[in-house]
Amino acid sequence: MKRRRLFALGALACLPGIGAAAIETRPAGRFALVIGNGSYNGHVLPNTRPDAELVATALGKAGFAVSIRKDLDRSSMFEAVRRFASDLPAGATALVYYAGHGLQINGSNYLLPVDITPTSEAGVALRAFPLQALHERLALARSAVNIVILDACRNNPFQPVPAVRLRSYANLGLASARAPKGTLVAYSTAPGQLAEDGSG
Protein backbone atom coordinates (compact mmCIF):
# COMPACT_ATOMS: atom_id res chain seq x y z
CA MET A 1 0.00 0.00 0.00
CA LYS A 2 2.86 2.34 0.88
CA ARG A 3 4.55 1.58 -2.45
CA ARG A 4 1.38 2.36 -4.41
CA ARG A 5 0.97 5.67 -2.55
CA LEU A 6 4.55 6.69 -3.31
CA PHE A 7 4.05 5.78 -6.97
CA ALA A 8 0.90 7.91 -7.12
CA LEU A 9 2.72 10.89 -5.61
CA GLY A 10 5.56 10.44 -8.09
CA ALA A 11 3.12 10.37 -10.97
CA LEU A 12 1.52 13.62 -9.78
CA ALA A 13 4.93 15.26 -9.54
CA CYS A 14 5.54 14.48 -13.21
CA LEU A 15 2.37 16.22 -14.37
CA PRO A 16 2.84 19.69 -15.89
CA GLY A 17 2.63 22.42 -13.27
CA ILE A 18 2.62 20.00 -10.32
CA GLY A 19 5.77 19.43 -8.31
CA ALA A 20 6.79 18.30 -4.87
CA ALA A 21 6.01 21.72 -3.41
CA ALA A 22 2.45 21.57 -4.71
CA ILE A 23 1.95 18.11 -3.25
CA GLU A 24 3.02 19.30 0.20
CA THR A 25 0.74 22.37 0.10
CA ARG A 26 -1.96 22.38 2.77
CA PRO A 27 -4.72 24.88 3.47
CA ALA A 28 -3.35 27.87 5.40
CA GLY A 29 -6.43 27.94 7.60
CA ARG A 30 -9.44 30.09 8.32
CA PHE A 31 -9.43 32.75 10.99
CA ALA A 32 -12.20 35.04 12.20
CA LEU A 33 -12.45 38.06 14.44
CA VAL A 34 -15.99 38.62 15.73
CA ILE A 35 -16.85 41.88 17.51
CA GLY A 36 -20.18 42.60 19.20
CA ASN A 37 -20.57 46.10 20.63
CA GLY A 38 -23.83 46.66 22.48
CA SER A 39 -23.33 48.37 25.83
CA TYR A 40 -22.97 51.99 24.78
CA ASN A 41 -23.02 54.88 27.23
CA GLY A 42 -26.68 55.40 28.06
CA HIS A 43 -27.87 53.15 25.22
CA VAL A 44 -27.93 49.39 24.73
CA LEU A 45 -28.27 47.43 21.49
CA PRO A 46 -29.91 44.18 22.61
CA ASN A 47 -29.12 42.07 19.55
CA THR A 48 -25.49 42.75 18.71
CA ARG A 49 -23.82 40.55 21.31
CA PRO A 50 -26.16 37.56 20.81
CA ASP A 51 -25.67 37.98 17.04
CA ALA A 52 -21.90 37.94 17.53
CA GLU A 53 -22.15 34.74 19.56
CA LEU A 54 -24.31 33.04 16.92
CA VAL A 55 -21.95 34.08 14.13
CA ALA A 56 -18.92 32.90 16.12
CA THR A 57 -20.54 29.51 16.67
CA ALA A 58 -21.44 29.16 12.99
CA LEU A 59 -17.93 30.13 11.89
CA GLY A 60 -16.42 27.64 14.31
CA LYS A 61 -18.54 24.88 12.78
CA ALA A 62 -17.34 26.02 9.34
CA GLY A 63 -13.72 25.45 10.32
CA PHE A 64 -12.67 28.93 11.42
CA ALA A 65 -10.48 29.60 14.41
CA VAL A 66 -12.61 32.29 16.06
CA SER A 67 -11.69 35.12 18.39
CA ILE A 68 -14.81 36.81 19.79
CA ARG A 69 -14.68 40.17 21.54
CA LYS A 70 -17.53 42.16 23.06
CA ASP A 71 -18.09 45.76 24.11
CA LEU A 72 -14.72 47.12 23.02
CA ASP A 73 -13.58 50.67 23.63
CA ARG A 74 -11.62 52.51 20.95
CA SER A 75 -8.14 51.40 21.98
CA SER A 76 -9.33 47.80 22.37
CA MET A 77 -10.79 47.84 18.85
CA PHE A 78 -7.48 49.01 17.39
CA GLU A 79 -5.58 46.41 19.41
CA ALA A 80 -7.94 43.54 18.51
CA VAL A 81 -7.69 44.34 14.79
CA ARG A 82 -3.92 44.83 14.94
CA ARG A 83 -3.32 41.54 16.72
CA PHE A 84 -5.72 39.61 14.48
CA ALA A 85 -4.14 40.92 11.27
CA SER A 86 -0.54 40.49 12.40
CA ASP A 87 -1.14 36.87 13.50
CA LEU A 88 -2.61 35.74 10.17
CA PRO A 89 -0.42 33.16 8.41
CA ALA A 90 0.46 33.40 4.75
CA GLY A 91 -2.35 32.32 2.45
CA ALA A 92 -5.02 32.33 5.16
CA THR A 93 -8.68 33.21 4.79
CA ALA A 94 -9.54 36.03 7.19
CA LEU A 95 -13.03 37.09 8.21
CA VAL A 96 -14.03 40.05 10.39
CA TYR A 97 -17.63 40.37 11.59
CA TYR A 98 -18.75 43.51 13.37
CA ALA A 99 -22.14 44.08 15.02
CA GLY A 100 -22.74 47.42 16.67
CA HIS A 101 -23.28 51.07 15.89
CA GLY A 102 -21.83 52.34 12.65
CA LEU A 103 -22.31 55.52 10.67
CA GLN A 104 -20.85 57.51 7.83
CA ILE A 105 -19.66 61.08 7.96
CA ASN A 106 -18.89 62.85 4.71
CA GLY A 107 -18.57 59.55 2.88
CA SER A 108 -16.27 57.89 5.43
CA ASN A 109 -17.47 54.94 7.54
CA TYR A 110 -16.91 54.61 11.27
CA LEU A 111 -17.52 51.75 13.70
CA LEU A 112 -18.42 53.05 17.14
CA PRO A 113 -16.61 51.81 20.26
CA VAL A 114 -18.67 51.54 23.42
CA ASP A 115 -16.83 54.34 25.22
CA ILE A 116 -17.81 57.02 22.72
CA THR A 117 -20.30 59.75 23.56
CA PRO A 118 -21.15 61.35 20.21
CA THR A 119 -21.48 65.11 20.42
CA SER A 120 -20.66 66.13 16.87
CA GLU A 121 -19.59 64.72 13.52
CA ALA A 122 -16.07 66.05 14.07
CA GLY A 123 -15.95 64.33 17.45
CA VAL A 124 -16.98 60.98 15.96
CA ALA A 125 -14.25 61.23 13.33
CA LEU A 126 -11.69 61.67 16.13
CA ARG A 127 -13.04 59.14 18.66
CA ALA A 128 -14.55 56.33 16.56
CA PHE A 129 -12.83 53.45 14.77
CA PRO A 130 -12.46 54.21 11.03
CA LEU A 131 -13.41 51.35 8.76
CA GLN A 132 -10.46 52.35 6.60
CA ALA A 133 -8.13 51.39 9.46
CA LEU A 134 -9.49 47.84 9.30
CA HIS A 135 -8.99 47.69 5.53
CA GLU A 136 -5.44 48.96 5.85
CA ARG A 137 -4.53 46.38 8.48
CA LEU A 138 -5.95 43.53 6.41
CA ALA A 139 -4.18 44.83 3.29
CA LEU A 140 -0.86 44.54 5.13
CA ALA A 141 -1.63 41.04 6.45
CA ARG A 142 -0.34 37.85 4.84
CA SER A 143 -3.83 36.45 4.26
CA ALA A 144 -4.89 35.57 0.72
CA VAL A 145 -8.59 36.40 1.12
CA ASN A 146 -10.23 38.90 3.48
CA ILE A 147 -13.95 39.05 4.22
CA VAL A 148 -15.50 41.91 6.19
CA ILE A 149 -19.13 41.65 7.32
CA LEU A 150 -20.69 44.80 8.75
CA ASP A 151 -23.94 44.45 10.65
CA ALA A 152 -23.77 48.13 11.49
CA CYS A 153 -25.85 50.31 9.18
CA ARG A 154 -27.54 52.52 11.74
CA ASN A 155 -28.54 56.13 11.51
CA ASN A 156 -26.33 59.18 11.88
CA PRO A 157 -27.57 60.89 15.09
CA PHE A 158 -26.34 64.25 13.80
CA GLN A 159 -28.46 64.12 10.66
CA PRO A 160 -31.46 66.49 10.71
CA VAL A 161 -34.90 64.91 11.00
CA PRO A 162 -36.60 64.19 8.73
CA ALA A 163 -33.42 63.37 6.86
CA VAL A 164 -35.03 63.06 3.44
CA ARG A 165 -36.07 66.73 3.50
CA LEU A 166 -32.69 68.18 4.36
CA ARG A 167 -30.11 65.72 3.12
CA SER A 168 -29.90 63.14 0.40
CA TYR A 169 -30.24 59.39 0.93
CA ALA A 170 -26.51 59.17 0.25
CA ASN A 171 -25.87 60.35 3.82
CA LEU A 172 -27.90 57.57 5.46
CA GLY A 173 -26.49 54.30 6.78
CA LEU A 174 -22.97 53.36 5.73
CA ALA A 175 -21.31 54.49 2.54
CA SER A 176 -19.98 52.16 -0.12
CA ALA A 177 -16.34 51.54 0.77
CA ARG A 178 -13.31 50.89 -1.39
CA ALA A 179 -11.72 47.70 -0.18
CA PRO A 180 -8.18 46.53 -0.96
CA LYS A 181 -7.59 43.83 -3.57
CA GLY A 182 -8.59 40.42 -2.23
CA THR A 183 -11.15 41.84 0.22
CA LEU A 184 -14.91 41.31 0.12
CA VAL A 185 -17.16 43.64 2.14
CA ALA A 186 -20.73 42.64 2.99
CA TYR A 187 -23.28 45.03 4.52
CA SER A 188 -26.47 44.25 6.41
CA THR A 189 -28.26 46.53 3.95
CA ALA A 190 -27.48 48.45 0.78
CA PRO A 191 -25.06 51.40 1.01
CA GLY A 192 -26.94 54.55 2.00
CA GLN A 193 -29.79 52.63 3.65
CA LEU A 194 -30.61 51.92 7.28
CA ALA A 195 -30.79 48.58 9.07
CA GLU A 196 -32.72 48.88 12.32
CA ASP A 197 -31.71 46.81 15.33
CA GLY A 198 -35.17 45.26 15.63
CA SER A 199 -36.72 43.60 18.65
CA GLY A 200 -35.49 40.01 18.37
Short mmCIF file of C-alpha atoms in Angstrom, two decimals, residues 59-178:
data_model
loop_
_atom_site.label_atom_id
_atom_site.label_comp_id
_atom_site.label_asym_id
_atom_site.label_seq_id
_atom_site.Cartn_x
_atom_site.Cartn_y
_atom_site.Cartn_z
CA LEU A 59 -17.93 30.13 11.89
CA GLY A 60 -16.42 27.64 14.31
CA LYS A 61 -18.54 24.88 12.78
CA ALA A 62 -17.34 26.02 9.34
CA GLY A 63 -13.72 25.45 10.32
CA PHE A 64 -12.67 28.93 11.42
CA ALA A 65 -10.48 29.60 14.41
CA VAL A 66 -12.61 32.29 16.06
CA SER A 67 -11.69 35.12 18.39
CA ILE A 68 -14.81 36.81 19.79
CA ARG A 69 -14.68 40.17 21.54
CA LYS A 70 -17.53 42.16 23.06
CA ASP A 71 -18.09 45.76 24.11
CA LEU A 72 -14.72 47.12 23.02
CA ASP A 73 -13.58 50.67 23.63
CA ARG A 74 -11.62 52.51 20.95
CA SER A 75 -8.14 51.40 21.98
CA SER A 76 -9.33 47.80 22.37
CA MET A 77 -10.79 47.84 18.85
CA PHE A 78 -7.48 49.01 17.39
CA GLU A 79 -5.58 46.41 19.41
CA ALA A 80 -7.94 43.54 18.51
CA VAL A 81 -7.69 44.34 14.79
CA ARG A 82 -3.92 44.83 14.94
CA ARG A 83 -3.32 41.54 16.72
CA PHE A 84 -5.72 39.61 14.48
CA ALA A 85 -4.14 40.92 11.27
CA SER A 86 -0.54 40.49 12.40
CA ASP A 87 -1.14 36.87 13.50
CA LEU A 88 -2.61 35.74 10.17
CA PRO A 89 -0.42 33.16 8.41
CA ALA A 90 0.46 33.40 4.75
CA GLY A 91 -2.35 32.32 2.45
CA ALA A 92 -5.02 32.33 5.16
CA THR A 93 -8.68 33.21 4.79
CA ALA A 94 -9.54 36.03 7.19
CA LEU A 95 -13.03 37.09 8.21
CA VAL A 96 -14.03 40.05 10.39
CA TYR A 97 -17.63 40.37 11.59
CA TYR A 98 -18.75 43.51 13.37
CA ALA A 99 -22.14 44.08 15.02
CA GLY A 100 -22.74 47.42 16.67
CA HIS A 101 -23.28 51.07 15.89
CA GLY A 102 -21.83 52.34 12.65
CA LEU A 103 -22.31 55.52 10.67
CA GLN A 104 -20.85 57.51 7.83
CA ILE A 105 -19.66 61.08 7.96
CA ASN A 106 -18.89 62.85 4.71
CA GLY A 107 -18.57 59.55 2.88
CA SER A 108 -16.27 57.89 5.43
CA ASN A 109 -17.47 54.94 7.54
CA TYR A 110 -16.91 54.61 11.27
CA LEU A 111 -17.52 51.75 13.70
CA LEU A 112 -18.42 53.05 17.14
CA PRO A 113 -16.61 51.81 20.26
CA VAL A 114 -18.67 51.54 23.42
CA ASP A 115 -16.83 54.34 25.22
CA ILE A 116 -17.81 57.02 22.72
CA THR A 117 -20.30 59.75 23.56
CA PRO A 118 -21.15 61.35 20.21
CA THR A 119 -21.48 65.11 20.42
CA SER A 120 -20.66 66.13 16.87
CA GLU A 121 -19.59 64.72 13.52
CA ALA A 122 -16.07 66.05 14.07
CA GLY A 123 -15.95 64.33 17.45
CA VAL A 124 -16.98 60.98 15.96
CA ALA A 125 -14.25 61.23 13.33
CA LEU A 126 -11.69 61.67 16.13
CA ARG A 127 -13.04 59.14 18.66
CA ALA A 128 -14.55 56.33 16.56
CA PHE A 129 -12.83 53.45 14.77
CA PRO A 130 -12.46 54.21 11.03
CA LEU A 131 -13.41 51.35 8.76
CA GLN A 132 -10.46 52.35 6.60
CA ALA A 133 -8.13 51.39 9.46
CA LEU A 134 -9.49 47.84 9.30
CA HIS A 135 -8.99 47.69 5.53
CA GLU A 136 -5.44 48.96 5.85
CA ARG A 137 -4.53 46.38 8.48
CA LEU A 138 -5.95 43.53 6.41
CA ALA A 139 -4.18 44.83 3.29
CA LEU A 140 -0.86 44.54 5.13
CA ALA A 141 -1.63 41.04 6.45
CA ARG A 142 -0.34 37.85 4.84
CA SER A 143 -3.83 36.45 4.26
CA ALA A 144 -4.89 35.57 0.72
CA VAL A 145 -8.59 36.40 1.12
CA ASN A 146 -10.23 38.90 3.48
CA ILE A 147 -13.95 39.05 4.22
CA VAL A 148 -15.50 41.91 6.19
CA ILE A 149 -19.13 41.65 7.32
CA LEU A 150 -20.69 44.80 8.75
CA ASP A 151 -23.94 44.45 10.65
CA ALA A 152 -23.77 48.13 11.49
CA CYS A 153 -25.85 50.31 9.18
CA ARG A 154 -27.54 52.52 11.74
CA ASN A 155 -28.54 56.13 11.51
CA ASN A 156 -26.33 59.18 11.88
CA PRO A 157 -27.57 60.89 15.09
CA PHE A 158 -26.34 64.25 13.80
CA GLN A 159 -28.46 64.12 10.66
CA PRO A 160 -31.46 66.49 10.71
CA VAL A 161 -34.90 64.91 11.00
CA PRO A 162 -36.60 64.19 8.73
CA ALA A 163 -33.42 63.37 6.86
CA VAL A 164 -35.03 63.06 3.44
CA ARG A 165 -36.07 66.73 3.50
CA LEU A 166 -32.69 68.18 4.36
CA ARG A 167 -30.11 65.72 3.12
CA SER A 168 -29.90 63.14 0.40
CA TYR A 169 -30.24 59.39 0.93
CA ALA A 170 -26.51 59.17 0.25
CA ASN A 171 -25.87 60.35 3.82
CA LEU A 172 -27.90 57.57 5.46
CA GLY A 173 -26.49 54.30 6.78
CA LEU A 174 -22.97 53.36 5.73
CA ALA A 175 -21.31 54.49 2.54
CA SER A 176 -19.98 52.16 -0.12
CA ALA A 177 -16.34 51.54 0.77
CA ARG A 178 -13.31 50.89 -1.39
#
